Short mmCIF file of C-alpha atoms in Angstrom, two decimals:
data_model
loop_
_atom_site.label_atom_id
_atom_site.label_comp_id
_atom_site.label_asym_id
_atom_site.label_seq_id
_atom_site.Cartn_x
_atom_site.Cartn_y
_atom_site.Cartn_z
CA UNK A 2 63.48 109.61 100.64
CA UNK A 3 62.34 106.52 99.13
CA UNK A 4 64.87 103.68 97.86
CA UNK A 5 64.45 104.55 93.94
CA UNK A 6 64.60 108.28 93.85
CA UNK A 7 67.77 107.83 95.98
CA UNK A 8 69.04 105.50 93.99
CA UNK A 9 68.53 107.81 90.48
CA UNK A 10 69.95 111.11 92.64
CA UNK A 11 72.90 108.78 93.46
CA UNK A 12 73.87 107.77 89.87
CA UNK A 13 72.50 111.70 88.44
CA UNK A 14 75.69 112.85 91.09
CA UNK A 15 77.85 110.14 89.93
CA UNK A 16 77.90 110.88 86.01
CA UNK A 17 77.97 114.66 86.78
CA UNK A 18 81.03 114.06 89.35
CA UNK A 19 82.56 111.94 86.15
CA UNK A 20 81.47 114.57 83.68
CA UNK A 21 83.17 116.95 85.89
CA UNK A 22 86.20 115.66 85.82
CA UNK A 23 86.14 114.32 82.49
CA UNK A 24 86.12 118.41 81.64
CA UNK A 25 88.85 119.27 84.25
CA UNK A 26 91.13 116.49 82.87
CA UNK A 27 90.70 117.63 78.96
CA UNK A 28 90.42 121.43 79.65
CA UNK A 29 93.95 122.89 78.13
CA UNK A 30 96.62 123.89 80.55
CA UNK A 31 94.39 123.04 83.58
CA UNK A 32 96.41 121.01 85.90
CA UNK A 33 99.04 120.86 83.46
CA UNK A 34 102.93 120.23 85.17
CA UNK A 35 105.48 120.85 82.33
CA UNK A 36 103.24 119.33 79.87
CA UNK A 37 101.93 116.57 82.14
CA UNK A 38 98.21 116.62 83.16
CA UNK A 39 96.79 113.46 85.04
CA UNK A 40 94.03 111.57 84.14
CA UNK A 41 91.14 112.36 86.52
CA UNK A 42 88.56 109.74 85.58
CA UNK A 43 90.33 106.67 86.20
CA UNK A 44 91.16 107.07 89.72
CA UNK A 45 87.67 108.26 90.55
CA UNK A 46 86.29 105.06 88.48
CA UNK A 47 88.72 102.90 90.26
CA UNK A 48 88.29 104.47 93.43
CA UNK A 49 84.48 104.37 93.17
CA UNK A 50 84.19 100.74 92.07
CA UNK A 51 85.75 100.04 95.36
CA UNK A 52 82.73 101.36 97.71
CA UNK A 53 80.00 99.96 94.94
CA UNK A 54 78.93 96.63 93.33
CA UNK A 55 80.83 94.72 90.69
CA UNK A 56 77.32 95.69 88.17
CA UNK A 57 78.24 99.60 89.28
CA UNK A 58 82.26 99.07 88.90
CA UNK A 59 81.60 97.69 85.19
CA UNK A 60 79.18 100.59 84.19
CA UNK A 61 81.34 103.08 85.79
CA UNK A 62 84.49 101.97 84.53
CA UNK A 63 82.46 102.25 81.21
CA UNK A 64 81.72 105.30 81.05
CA UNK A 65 85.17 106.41 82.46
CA UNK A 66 86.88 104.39 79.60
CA UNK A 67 84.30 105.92 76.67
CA UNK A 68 85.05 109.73 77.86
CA UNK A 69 88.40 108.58 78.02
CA UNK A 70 88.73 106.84 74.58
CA UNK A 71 86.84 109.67 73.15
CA UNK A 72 89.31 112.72 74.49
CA UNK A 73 92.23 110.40 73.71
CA UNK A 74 91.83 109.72 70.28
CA UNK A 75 92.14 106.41 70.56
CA UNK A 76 89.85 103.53 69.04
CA UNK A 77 86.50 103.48 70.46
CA UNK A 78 86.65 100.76 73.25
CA UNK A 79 90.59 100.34 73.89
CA UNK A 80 90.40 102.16 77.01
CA UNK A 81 86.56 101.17 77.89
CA UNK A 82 87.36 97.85 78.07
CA UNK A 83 90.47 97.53 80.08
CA UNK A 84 89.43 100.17 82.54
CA UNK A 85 85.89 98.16 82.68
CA UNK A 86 87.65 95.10 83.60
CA UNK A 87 89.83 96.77 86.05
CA UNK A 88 86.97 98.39 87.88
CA UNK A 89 85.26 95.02 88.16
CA UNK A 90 87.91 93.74 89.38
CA UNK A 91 88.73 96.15 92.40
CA UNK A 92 84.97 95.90 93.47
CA UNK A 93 85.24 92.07 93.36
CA UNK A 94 88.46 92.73 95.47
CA UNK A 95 87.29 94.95 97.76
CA UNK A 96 84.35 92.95 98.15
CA UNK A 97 86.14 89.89 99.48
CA UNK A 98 89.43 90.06 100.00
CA UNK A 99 90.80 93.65 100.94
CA UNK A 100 90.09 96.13 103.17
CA UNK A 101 88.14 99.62 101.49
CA UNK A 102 90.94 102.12 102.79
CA UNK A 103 93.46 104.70 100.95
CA UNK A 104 96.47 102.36 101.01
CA UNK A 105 94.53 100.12 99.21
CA UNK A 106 93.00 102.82 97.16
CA UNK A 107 96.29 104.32 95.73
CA UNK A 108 97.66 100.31 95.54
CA UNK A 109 94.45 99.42 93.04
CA UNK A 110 94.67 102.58 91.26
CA UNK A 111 98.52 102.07 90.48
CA UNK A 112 97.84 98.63 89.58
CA UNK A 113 95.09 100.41 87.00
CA UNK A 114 97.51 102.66 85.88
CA UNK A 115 100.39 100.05 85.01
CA UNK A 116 97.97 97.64 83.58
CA UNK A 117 96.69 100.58 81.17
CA UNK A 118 99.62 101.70 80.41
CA UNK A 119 101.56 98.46 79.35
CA UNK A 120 98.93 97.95 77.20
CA UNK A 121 99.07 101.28 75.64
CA UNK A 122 102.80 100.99 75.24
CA UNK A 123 102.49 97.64 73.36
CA UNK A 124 99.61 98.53 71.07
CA UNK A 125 100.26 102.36 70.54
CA UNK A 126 103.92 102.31 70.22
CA UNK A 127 106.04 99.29 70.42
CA UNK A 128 103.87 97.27 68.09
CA UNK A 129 103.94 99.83 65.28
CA UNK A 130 107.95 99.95 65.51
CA UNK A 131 108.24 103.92 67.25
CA UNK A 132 111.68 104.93 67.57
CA UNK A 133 113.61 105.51 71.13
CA UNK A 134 110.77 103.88 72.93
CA UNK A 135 112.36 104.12 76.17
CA UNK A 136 111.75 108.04 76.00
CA UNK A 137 107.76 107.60 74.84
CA UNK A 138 108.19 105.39 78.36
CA UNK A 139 110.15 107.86 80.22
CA UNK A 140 108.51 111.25 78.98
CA UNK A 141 105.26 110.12 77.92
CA UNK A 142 103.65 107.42 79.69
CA UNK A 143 105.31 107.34 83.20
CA UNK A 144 104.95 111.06 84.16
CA UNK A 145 101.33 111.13 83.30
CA UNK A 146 101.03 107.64 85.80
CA UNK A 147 102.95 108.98 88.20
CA UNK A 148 100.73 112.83 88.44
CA UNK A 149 97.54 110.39 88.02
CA UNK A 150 98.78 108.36 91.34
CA UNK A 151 99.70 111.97 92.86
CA UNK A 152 96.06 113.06 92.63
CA UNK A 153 94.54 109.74 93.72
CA UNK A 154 94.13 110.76 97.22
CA UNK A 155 91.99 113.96 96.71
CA UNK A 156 89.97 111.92 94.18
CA UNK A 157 89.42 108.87 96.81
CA UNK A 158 88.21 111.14 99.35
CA UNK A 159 85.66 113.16 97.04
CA UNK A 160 84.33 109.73 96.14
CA UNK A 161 84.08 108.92 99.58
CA UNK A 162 82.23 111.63 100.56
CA UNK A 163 80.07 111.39 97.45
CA UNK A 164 79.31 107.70 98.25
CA UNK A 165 78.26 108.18 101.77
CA UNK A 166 75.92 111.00 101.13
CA UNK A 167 73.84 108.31 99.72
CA UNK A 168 74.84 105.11 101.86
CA UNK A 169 74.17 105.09 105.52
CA UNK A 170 77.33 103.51 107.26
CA UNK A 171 75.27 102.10 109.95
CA UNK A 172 73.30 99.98 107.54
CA UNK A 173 76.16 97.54 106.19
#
């Protein structure tokens, strides 16, 4: 198969796989743990950034932000922006510094998570003056985190398997 049609078949499976996901994650009741459902496109942006480019990680992370932003009803680019930045930064990890493995999938993805999150907390609710923030924290925020980092796994070894359908190990 030559290098370009590849190369379009790879990112045609990687915006259905998102799209996919995107549907699972905002389809009501599916998933859903006493009111809880995890986000499903952040680990699989995080998780892909780490087996692709920093260019891939930042249009990936993207697109993972923009579905999310748009399902969230949040402002256009909150979520795009910090999850772009995040992705681009695992693949930039990855890249030099750490080791592509699960350990280090489910440690990046956390690190996502909390780094989403805080800034959630501070521009969504604490900077608008919500009452009894501890229990937006402790019923809100952390369950969701804590399902997302539950599901991480499955979602690093989809993307796995997704990524080497299209990347020979024995060439890198």
């Amino acid at each position: 198969m030559r290098k370009q049609t590849k190369n379009i078949l790879k990112w045609i499976v990687y915006i259905v796989t998102l799209l996919v996901l995107f549907i699972m994650q905002t389809t009501p009741g599916l998933f859903q743990i006493f009111g809880t459902r995890p986000i499903l496109v952040l680990p699989f942006a995080v998780c892909l950034s780490m087996f692709e480019t920093e260019k891939t990680a930042a249009v990936l992370g993207a697109l993972a932000g923009g579905l999310w932003d748009i399902s969230s009803g949040k402002l256009l680019g909150f979520s795009l922006i910090i999850i772009m930045l995040c992705c681009v930064f695992c693949s930039l990890l990855v890249m030099y510094l750490a080791k592509l493995n699960i350990v280090n999938a489910l440690f990046l993805c956390a690190a996502t998570i909390v780094i989403y999150m805080f800034f959630n907390f501070v521009f969504y609710y604490a900077m608008w003056g919500f009452d009894n923030l501890s229990a937006v924290v402790l019923h809100k925020l952390l369950p969701v985190s804590v399902y997302t980092l539950a599901v991480t796994p499955i979602i690093y070894f989809l993307t796995r398997r997704i990524y080497f359908w299209f990347h020979d190990p024995a060439d890198e």
